[in-house]
GROMACS .gro file of C-alpha atoms in nm:
model
  260
    1MET     CA    1   8.764  13.170   8.552
    2ALA     CA    2   8.422  13.278   8.677
    3SER     CA    3   8.504  13.150   9.024
    4GLN     CA    4   8.839  13.335   9.022
    5ARG     CA    5   8.664  13.661   8.925
    6LEU     CA    6   8.420  13.604   9.210
    7ILE     CA    7   8.708  13.553   9.453
    8ASN     CA    8   8.879  13.870   9.328
    9LYS     CA    9   8.557  14.069   9.368
   10PHE     CA   10   8.519  13.936   9.720
   11LYS     CA   11   8.877  14.036   9.807
   12ARG     CA   12   8.819  14.385   9.671
   13PHE     CA   13   8.502  14.409   9.874
   14GLN     CA   14   8.694  14.305  10.188
   15LEU     CA   15   8.957  14.571  10.122
   16PHE     CA   16   8.685  14.829  10.068
   17CYS     CA   17   8.521  14.737  10.399
   18LEU     CA   18   8.854  14.750  10.580
   19SER     CA   19   8.930  15.093  10.437
   20LEU     CA   20   8.588  15.218  10.544
   21PHE     CA   21   8.650  15.083  10.893
   22PHE     CA   22   8.992  15.250  10.907
   23LEU     CA   23   8.854  15.583  10.788
   24SER     CA   24   8.566  15.556  11.031
   25SER     CA   25   8.804  15.484  11.318
   26GLN     CA   26   9.017  15.781  11.220
   27ALA     CA   27   8.714  16.007  11.197
   28GLU     CA   28   8.595  15.898  11.541
   29SER     CA   29   8.936  15.959  11.703
   30LYS     CA   30   8.905  16.280  11.902
   31GLU     CA   31   9.198  16.519  11.906
   32VAL     CA   32   9.312  16.641  12.246
   33THR     CA   33   9.529  16.954  12.245
   34ILE     CA   34   9.784  16.936  12.524
   35GLY     CA   35   9.989  17.230  12.652
   36MET     CA   36  10.356  17.126  12.668
   37GLY     CA   37  10.662  17.287  12.824
   38ASN     CA   38  10.988  17.412  12.682
   39PHE     CA   39  11.266  17.240  12.875
   40GLU     CA   40  11.465  16.945  12.744
   41PRO     CA   41  11.494  16.653  12.785
   42TYR     CA   42  11.137  16.644  12.919
   43TYR     CA   43  10.998  16.822  12.611
   44ILE     CA   44  11.175  16.802  12.274
   45ALA     CA   45  10.958  16.985  12.024
   46ALA     CA   46  11.167  16.909  11.715
   47ASP     CA   47  11.091  16.536  11.726
   48GLU     CA   48  10.779  16.550  11.945
   49THR     CA   49  10.962  16.345  12.203
   50GLY     CA   50  11.121  16.386  12.545
   51ILE     CA   51  11.051  16.211  12.876
   52PHE     CA   52  10.713  16.371  12.946
   53THR     CA   53  10.608  16.357  12.581
   54ASP     CA   54  10.696  15.988  12.559
   55ILE     CA   55  10.500  15.913  12.876
   56ILE     CA   56  10.190  16.092  12.743
   57THR     CA   57  10.224  15.919  12.406
   58ALA     CA   58  10.253  15.578  12.574
   59VAL     CA   59   9.943  15.645  12.784
   60PHE     CA   60   9.738  15.755  12.484
   61GLN     CA   61   9.835  15.435  12.304
   62GLU     CA   62   9.602  15.275  12.558
   63ILE     CA   63   9.324  15.526  12.474
   64PRO     CA   64   9.279  15.462  12.099
   65ASP     CA   65   8.972  15.685  12.056
   66HIS     CA   66   9.170  15.997  12.152
   67GLU     CA   67   9.474  16.143  11.979
   68PRO     CA   68   9.712  16.384  12.156
   69VAL     CA   69   9.805  16.703  11.970
   70PHE     CA   70  10.103  16.863  12.139
   71VAL     CA   71  10.142  17.240  12.173
   72PHE     CA   72  10.508  17.286  12.266
   73GLY     CA   73  10.715  17.576  12.389
   74ARG     CA   74  10.523  17.715  12.687
   75PRO     CA   75  10.702  17.820  13.006
   76ASN     CA   76  10.527  17.694  13.319
   77ASN     CA   77  10.321  18.005  13.392
   78ARG     CA   78  10.202  18.026  13.031
   79LEU     CA   79  10.111  17.656  13.039
   80TRP     CA   80   9.880  17.699  13.334
   81GLN     CA   81   9.730  18.024  13.200
   82ASP     CA   82   9.649  17.865  12.864
   83PHE     CA   83   9.477  17.576  13.037
   84SER     CA   84   9.287  17.800  13.277
   85ARG     CA   85   9.161  18.003  12.979
   86ARG     CA   86   9.066  17.680  12.798
   87LYS     CA   87   9.302  17.747  12.509
   88VAL     CA   88   9.402  17.380  12.533
   89ASP     CA   89   9.206  17.069  12.631
   90ALA     CA   90   9.471  16.944  12.870
   91VAL     CA   91   9.794  17.054  13.031
   92SER     CA   92  10.108  16.867  13.132
   93ASN     CA   93  10.328  16.930  13.435
   94LEU     CA   94  10.055  17.069  13.660
   95TYR     CA   95  10.183  17.127  14.012
   96ASP     CA   96   9.953  17.064  14.308
   97SER     CA   97  10.015  17.420  14.429
   98ILE     CA   98   9.870  17.576  14.112
   99GLU     CA   99   9.508  17.677  14.149
  100VAL     CA  100   9.322  17.600  13.828
  101GLY     CA  101   8.997  17.420  13.755
  102GLY     CA  102   8.939  17.094  13.575
  103CYS     CA  103   9.025  16.738  13.667
  104ARG     CA  104   9.373  16.647  13.786
  105SER     CA  105   9.518  16.309  13.699
  106GLU     CA  106   9.705  16.081  13.933
  107PRO     CA  107  10.075  16.178  13.969
  108VAL     CA  108  10.238  16.135  13.628
  109PHE     CA  109  10.567  16.320  13.586
  110ARG     CA  110  10.849  16.243  13.827
  111PHE     CA  111  11.131  16.487  13.892
  112ARG     CA  112  11.457  16.377  14.049
  113ASP     CA  113  11.544  16.706  14.210
  114VAL     CA  114  11.889  16.744  14.360
  115ALA     CA  115  12.130  17.010  14.480
  116ILE     CA  116  12.443  17.027  14.264
  117THR     CA  117  12.768  17.199  14.356
  118ARG     CA  118  13.119  17.221  14.216
  119ALA     CA  119  13.321  16.942  14.376
  120GLU     CA  120  13.608  17.180  14.455
  121ALA     CA  121  13.380  17.366  14.699
  122LYS     CA  122  13.359  17.052  14.917
  123PHE     CA  123  13.006  17.122  15.042
  124SER     CA  124  12.834  16.859  15.252
  125PHE     CA  125  12.454  16.877  15.280
  126GLN     CA  126  12.227  16.655  15.486
  127ASN     CA  127  11.900  16.842  15.428
  128ILE     CA  128  11.747  17.151  15.271
  129LYS     CA  129  11.830  17.371  15.570
  130ASP     CA  130  12.201  17.321  15.503
  131LEU     CA  131  12.166  17.539  15.191
  132LYS     CA  132  12.083  17.846  15.400
  133GLY     CA  133  12.301  18.148  15.331
  134LEU     CA  134  12.443  18.020  15.003
  135ASN     CA  135  12.407  18.166  14.654
  136ILE     CA  136  12.137  17.945  14.504
  137ILE     CA  137  11.984  17.926  14.157
  138ALA     CA  138  11.666  17.732  14.083
  139PHE     CA  139  11.386  17.712  13.827
  140GLN     CA  140  11.067  17.916  13.793
  141GLY     CA  141  10.815  17.814  14.059
  142ALA     CA  142  11.073  17.632  14.273
  143LYS     CA  143  10.959  17.794  14.598
  144GLU     CA  144  10.603  17.673  14.548
  145PHE     CA  145  10.716  17.339  14.409
  146PHE     CA  146  10.938  17.243  14.704
  147GLY     CA  147  10.709  17.381  14.971
  148PRO     CA  148  10.741  17.586  15.293
  149GLU     CA  149  11.076  17.450  15.414
  150PHE     CA  150  11.253  17.542  15.091
  151SER     CA  151  11.073  17.875  15.068
  152ALA     CA  152  11.179  17.968  15.421
  153MET     CA  153  11.540  17.867  15.354
  154VAL     CA  154  11.578  18.087  15.045
  155GLN     CA  155  11.454  18.390  15.241
  156GLU     CA  156  11.787  18.376  15.422
  157SER     CA  157  11.997  18.307  15.111
  158VAL     CA  158  12.090  18.473  14.785
  159PHE     CA  159  11.826  18.327  14.555
  160THR     CA  160  11.800  18.357  14.176
  161VAL     CA  161  11.532  18.221  13.946
  162ALA     CA  162  11.666  18.103  13.610
  163SER     CA  163  11.502  18.250  13.301
  164GLU     CA  164  11.544  17.914  13.126
  165PRO     CA  165  11.678  17.572  13.230
  166GLY     CA  166  12.020  17.601  13.066
  167VAL     CA  167  12.099  17.909  13.277
  168GLN     CA  168  12.132  17.697  13.592
  169ALA     CA  169  12.405  17.470  13.457
  170GLN     CA  170  12.584  17.764  13.295
  171ALA     CA  171  12.583  17.964  13.620
  172LEU     CA  172  12.732  17.674  13.816
  173TRP     CA  173  12.979  17.595  13.536
  174ASP     CA  174  13.099  17.958  13.548
  175GLY     CA  175  13.116  17.959  13.930
  176ARG     CA  176  12.863  18.241  13.962
  177VAL     CA  177  12.652  18.049  14.213
  178ASP     CA  178  12.723  17.800  14.491
  179VAL     CA  179  12.435  17.564  14.428
  180SER     CA  180  12.199  17.473  14.148
  181VAL     CA  181  11.875  17.322  14.272
  182GLY     CA  182  11.663  17.138  14.022
  183ASP     CA  183  11.613  16.828  13.819
  184LEU     CA  184  11.909  16.599  13.746
  185PHE     CA  185  11.794  16.521  13.391
  186ILE     CA  186  11.770  16.889  13.299
  187PHE     CA  187  12.112  16.962  13.447
  188LEU     CA  188  12.273  16.671  13.258
  189HIS     CA  189  12.113  16.782  12.933
  190SER     CA  190  12.217  17.144  12.982
  191LEU     CA  191  12.570  17.042  13.075
  192LYS     CA  192  12.602  16.835  12.760
  193THR     CA  193  12.484  17.133  12.556
  194ILE     CA  194  12.738  17.363  12.724
  195ALA     CA  195  13.042  17.139  12.739
  196GLY     CA  196  12.971  16.840  12.514
  197SER     CA  197  13.181  16.546  12.626
  198GLY     CA  198  13.449  16.772  12.772
  199VAL     CA  199  13.320  16.777  13.130
  200PRO     CA  200  13.607  16.686  13.366
  201PRO     CA  201  13.539  16.377  13.579
  202ASN     CA  202  13.409  16.457  13.925
  203MET     CA  203  13.374  16.828  13.846
  204PHE     CA  204  13.029  16.836  14.009
  205GLU     CA  205  12.884  16.677  14.317
  206VAL     CA  206  12.521  16.571  14.341
  207HIS     CA  207  12.350  16.604  14.680
  208ASP     CA  208  12.036  16.391  14.696
  209ILE     CA  209  11.860  16.587  14.972
  210LEU     CA  210  11.526  16.648  14.806
  211PRO     CA  211  11.238  16.399  14.780
  212ALA     CA  212  11.110  16.278  14.446
  213VAL     CA  213  10.831  16.514  14.342
  214TYR     CA  214  10.552  16.454  14.092
  215SER     CA  215  10.333  16.675  13.880
  216ARG     CA  216  10.009  16.584  13.704
  217MET     CA  217   9.804  16.620  13.389
  218GLY     CA  218   9.505  16.852  13.395
  219PHE     CA  219   9.193  16.787  13.185
  220TRP     CA  220   8.867  16.969  13.129
  221ASP     CA  221   8.705  16.639  13.026
  222GLU     CA  222   8.655  16.438  13.347
  223HIS     CA  223   8.582  16.115  13.156
  224LEU     CA  224   8.912  16.145  12.967
  225CYS     CA  225   9.088  16.221  13.295
  226ALA     CA  226   8.962  15.890  13.436
  227GLU     CA  227   9.061  15.707  13.116
  228PHE     CA  228   9.408  15.860  13.137
  229ASN     CA  229   9.450  15.737  13.495
  230ARG     CA  230   9.356  15.382  13.398
  231ALA     CA  231   9.593  15.386  13.100
  232LEU     CA  232   9.873  15.535  13.310
  233GLN     CA  233   9.846  15.247  13.555
  234LYS     CA  234   9.874  15.001  13.265
  235ILE     CA  235  10.206  15.140  13.144
  236LYS     CA  236  10.337  15.149  13.502
  237ASP     CA  237  10.237  14.785  13.557
  238SER     CA  238  10.402  14.680  13.229
  239GLY     CA  239  10.732  14.851  13.314
  240GLU     CA  240  10.712  15.087  13.017
  241TYR     CA  241  10.695  15.392  13.244
  242GLU     CA  242  11.029  15.320  13.417
  243GLU     CA  243  11.191  15.221  13.088
  244ILE     CA  244  11.125  15.569  12.948
  245TYR     CA  245  11.318  15.726  13.237
  246ASP     CA  246  11.598  15.469  13.213
  247ARG     CA  247  11.634  15.523  12.839
  248TYR     CA  248  11.700  15.894  12.883
  249LEU     CA  249  11.944  15.836  13.168
  250ARG     CA  250  12.144  15.605  12.941
  251LEU     CA  251  12.164  15.882  12.681
  252TYR     CA  252  12.372  16.080  12.933
  253GLY     CA  253  12.585  15.785  13.034
  254VAL     CA  254  12.407  15.729  13.366
  255THR     CA  255  12.296  15.379  13.455
  256SER     CA  256  12.130  15.421  13.797
  257SER     CA  257  11.755  15.479  13.790
  258PRO     CA  258  11.605  15.780  13.966
  259SER     CA  259  11.441  15.704  14.297
  260GLY     CA  260  11.066  15.670  14.268
   0.00000   0.00000   0.00000
């Protein structure tokens, strides 16, 4: 009996030590507030998920002494302003053309940008210049994002900037524009929201005339920036990075992976 009591005391002591270790680990974990966007399926605030959110979460799984705290719902310009004013520790979806301080990560977030038209229009595009003169709708910051060639082309076209992502799919669905230029994932998500499963087959045509473009994370902490880059490479090497993109494509019934 005495030996059993001794064993029980030892077990309780072990549990006590483990709990202290857990609490200590939690206390040492540093929170990192991250400015997040407002367009699905890249950011889904309700479940703290989405393509970009899942990528960041996967990366921080490899940085156990830091815990991401997501601040959702910012349009792009607000995202960059909040970071520039140090209202957040880090920012997602930072374009190379945006002039802010801090440390920029390696390329993180991949966009599969395409031109989408109604199939009945029978447009055929080989490059960006072929869009000249058409009625085009794109997202905020598109001219800077796609660079000089795109910017020059829209000067000779009817160009509209969407107030929010869903506006692009709705405008093309209604026939109010000729072309929607932007990310395929966002268009598919918006289309599902507008029409559910009632989209006629072959109603839209996708023109893959734009290169894959990446944006980055921005950090004020240069050490964390370097840690993030190392962890990002780990999830790319393991295949987890591509699986996140593939998983969201499958949600929309698409099986081909975006070009990297």
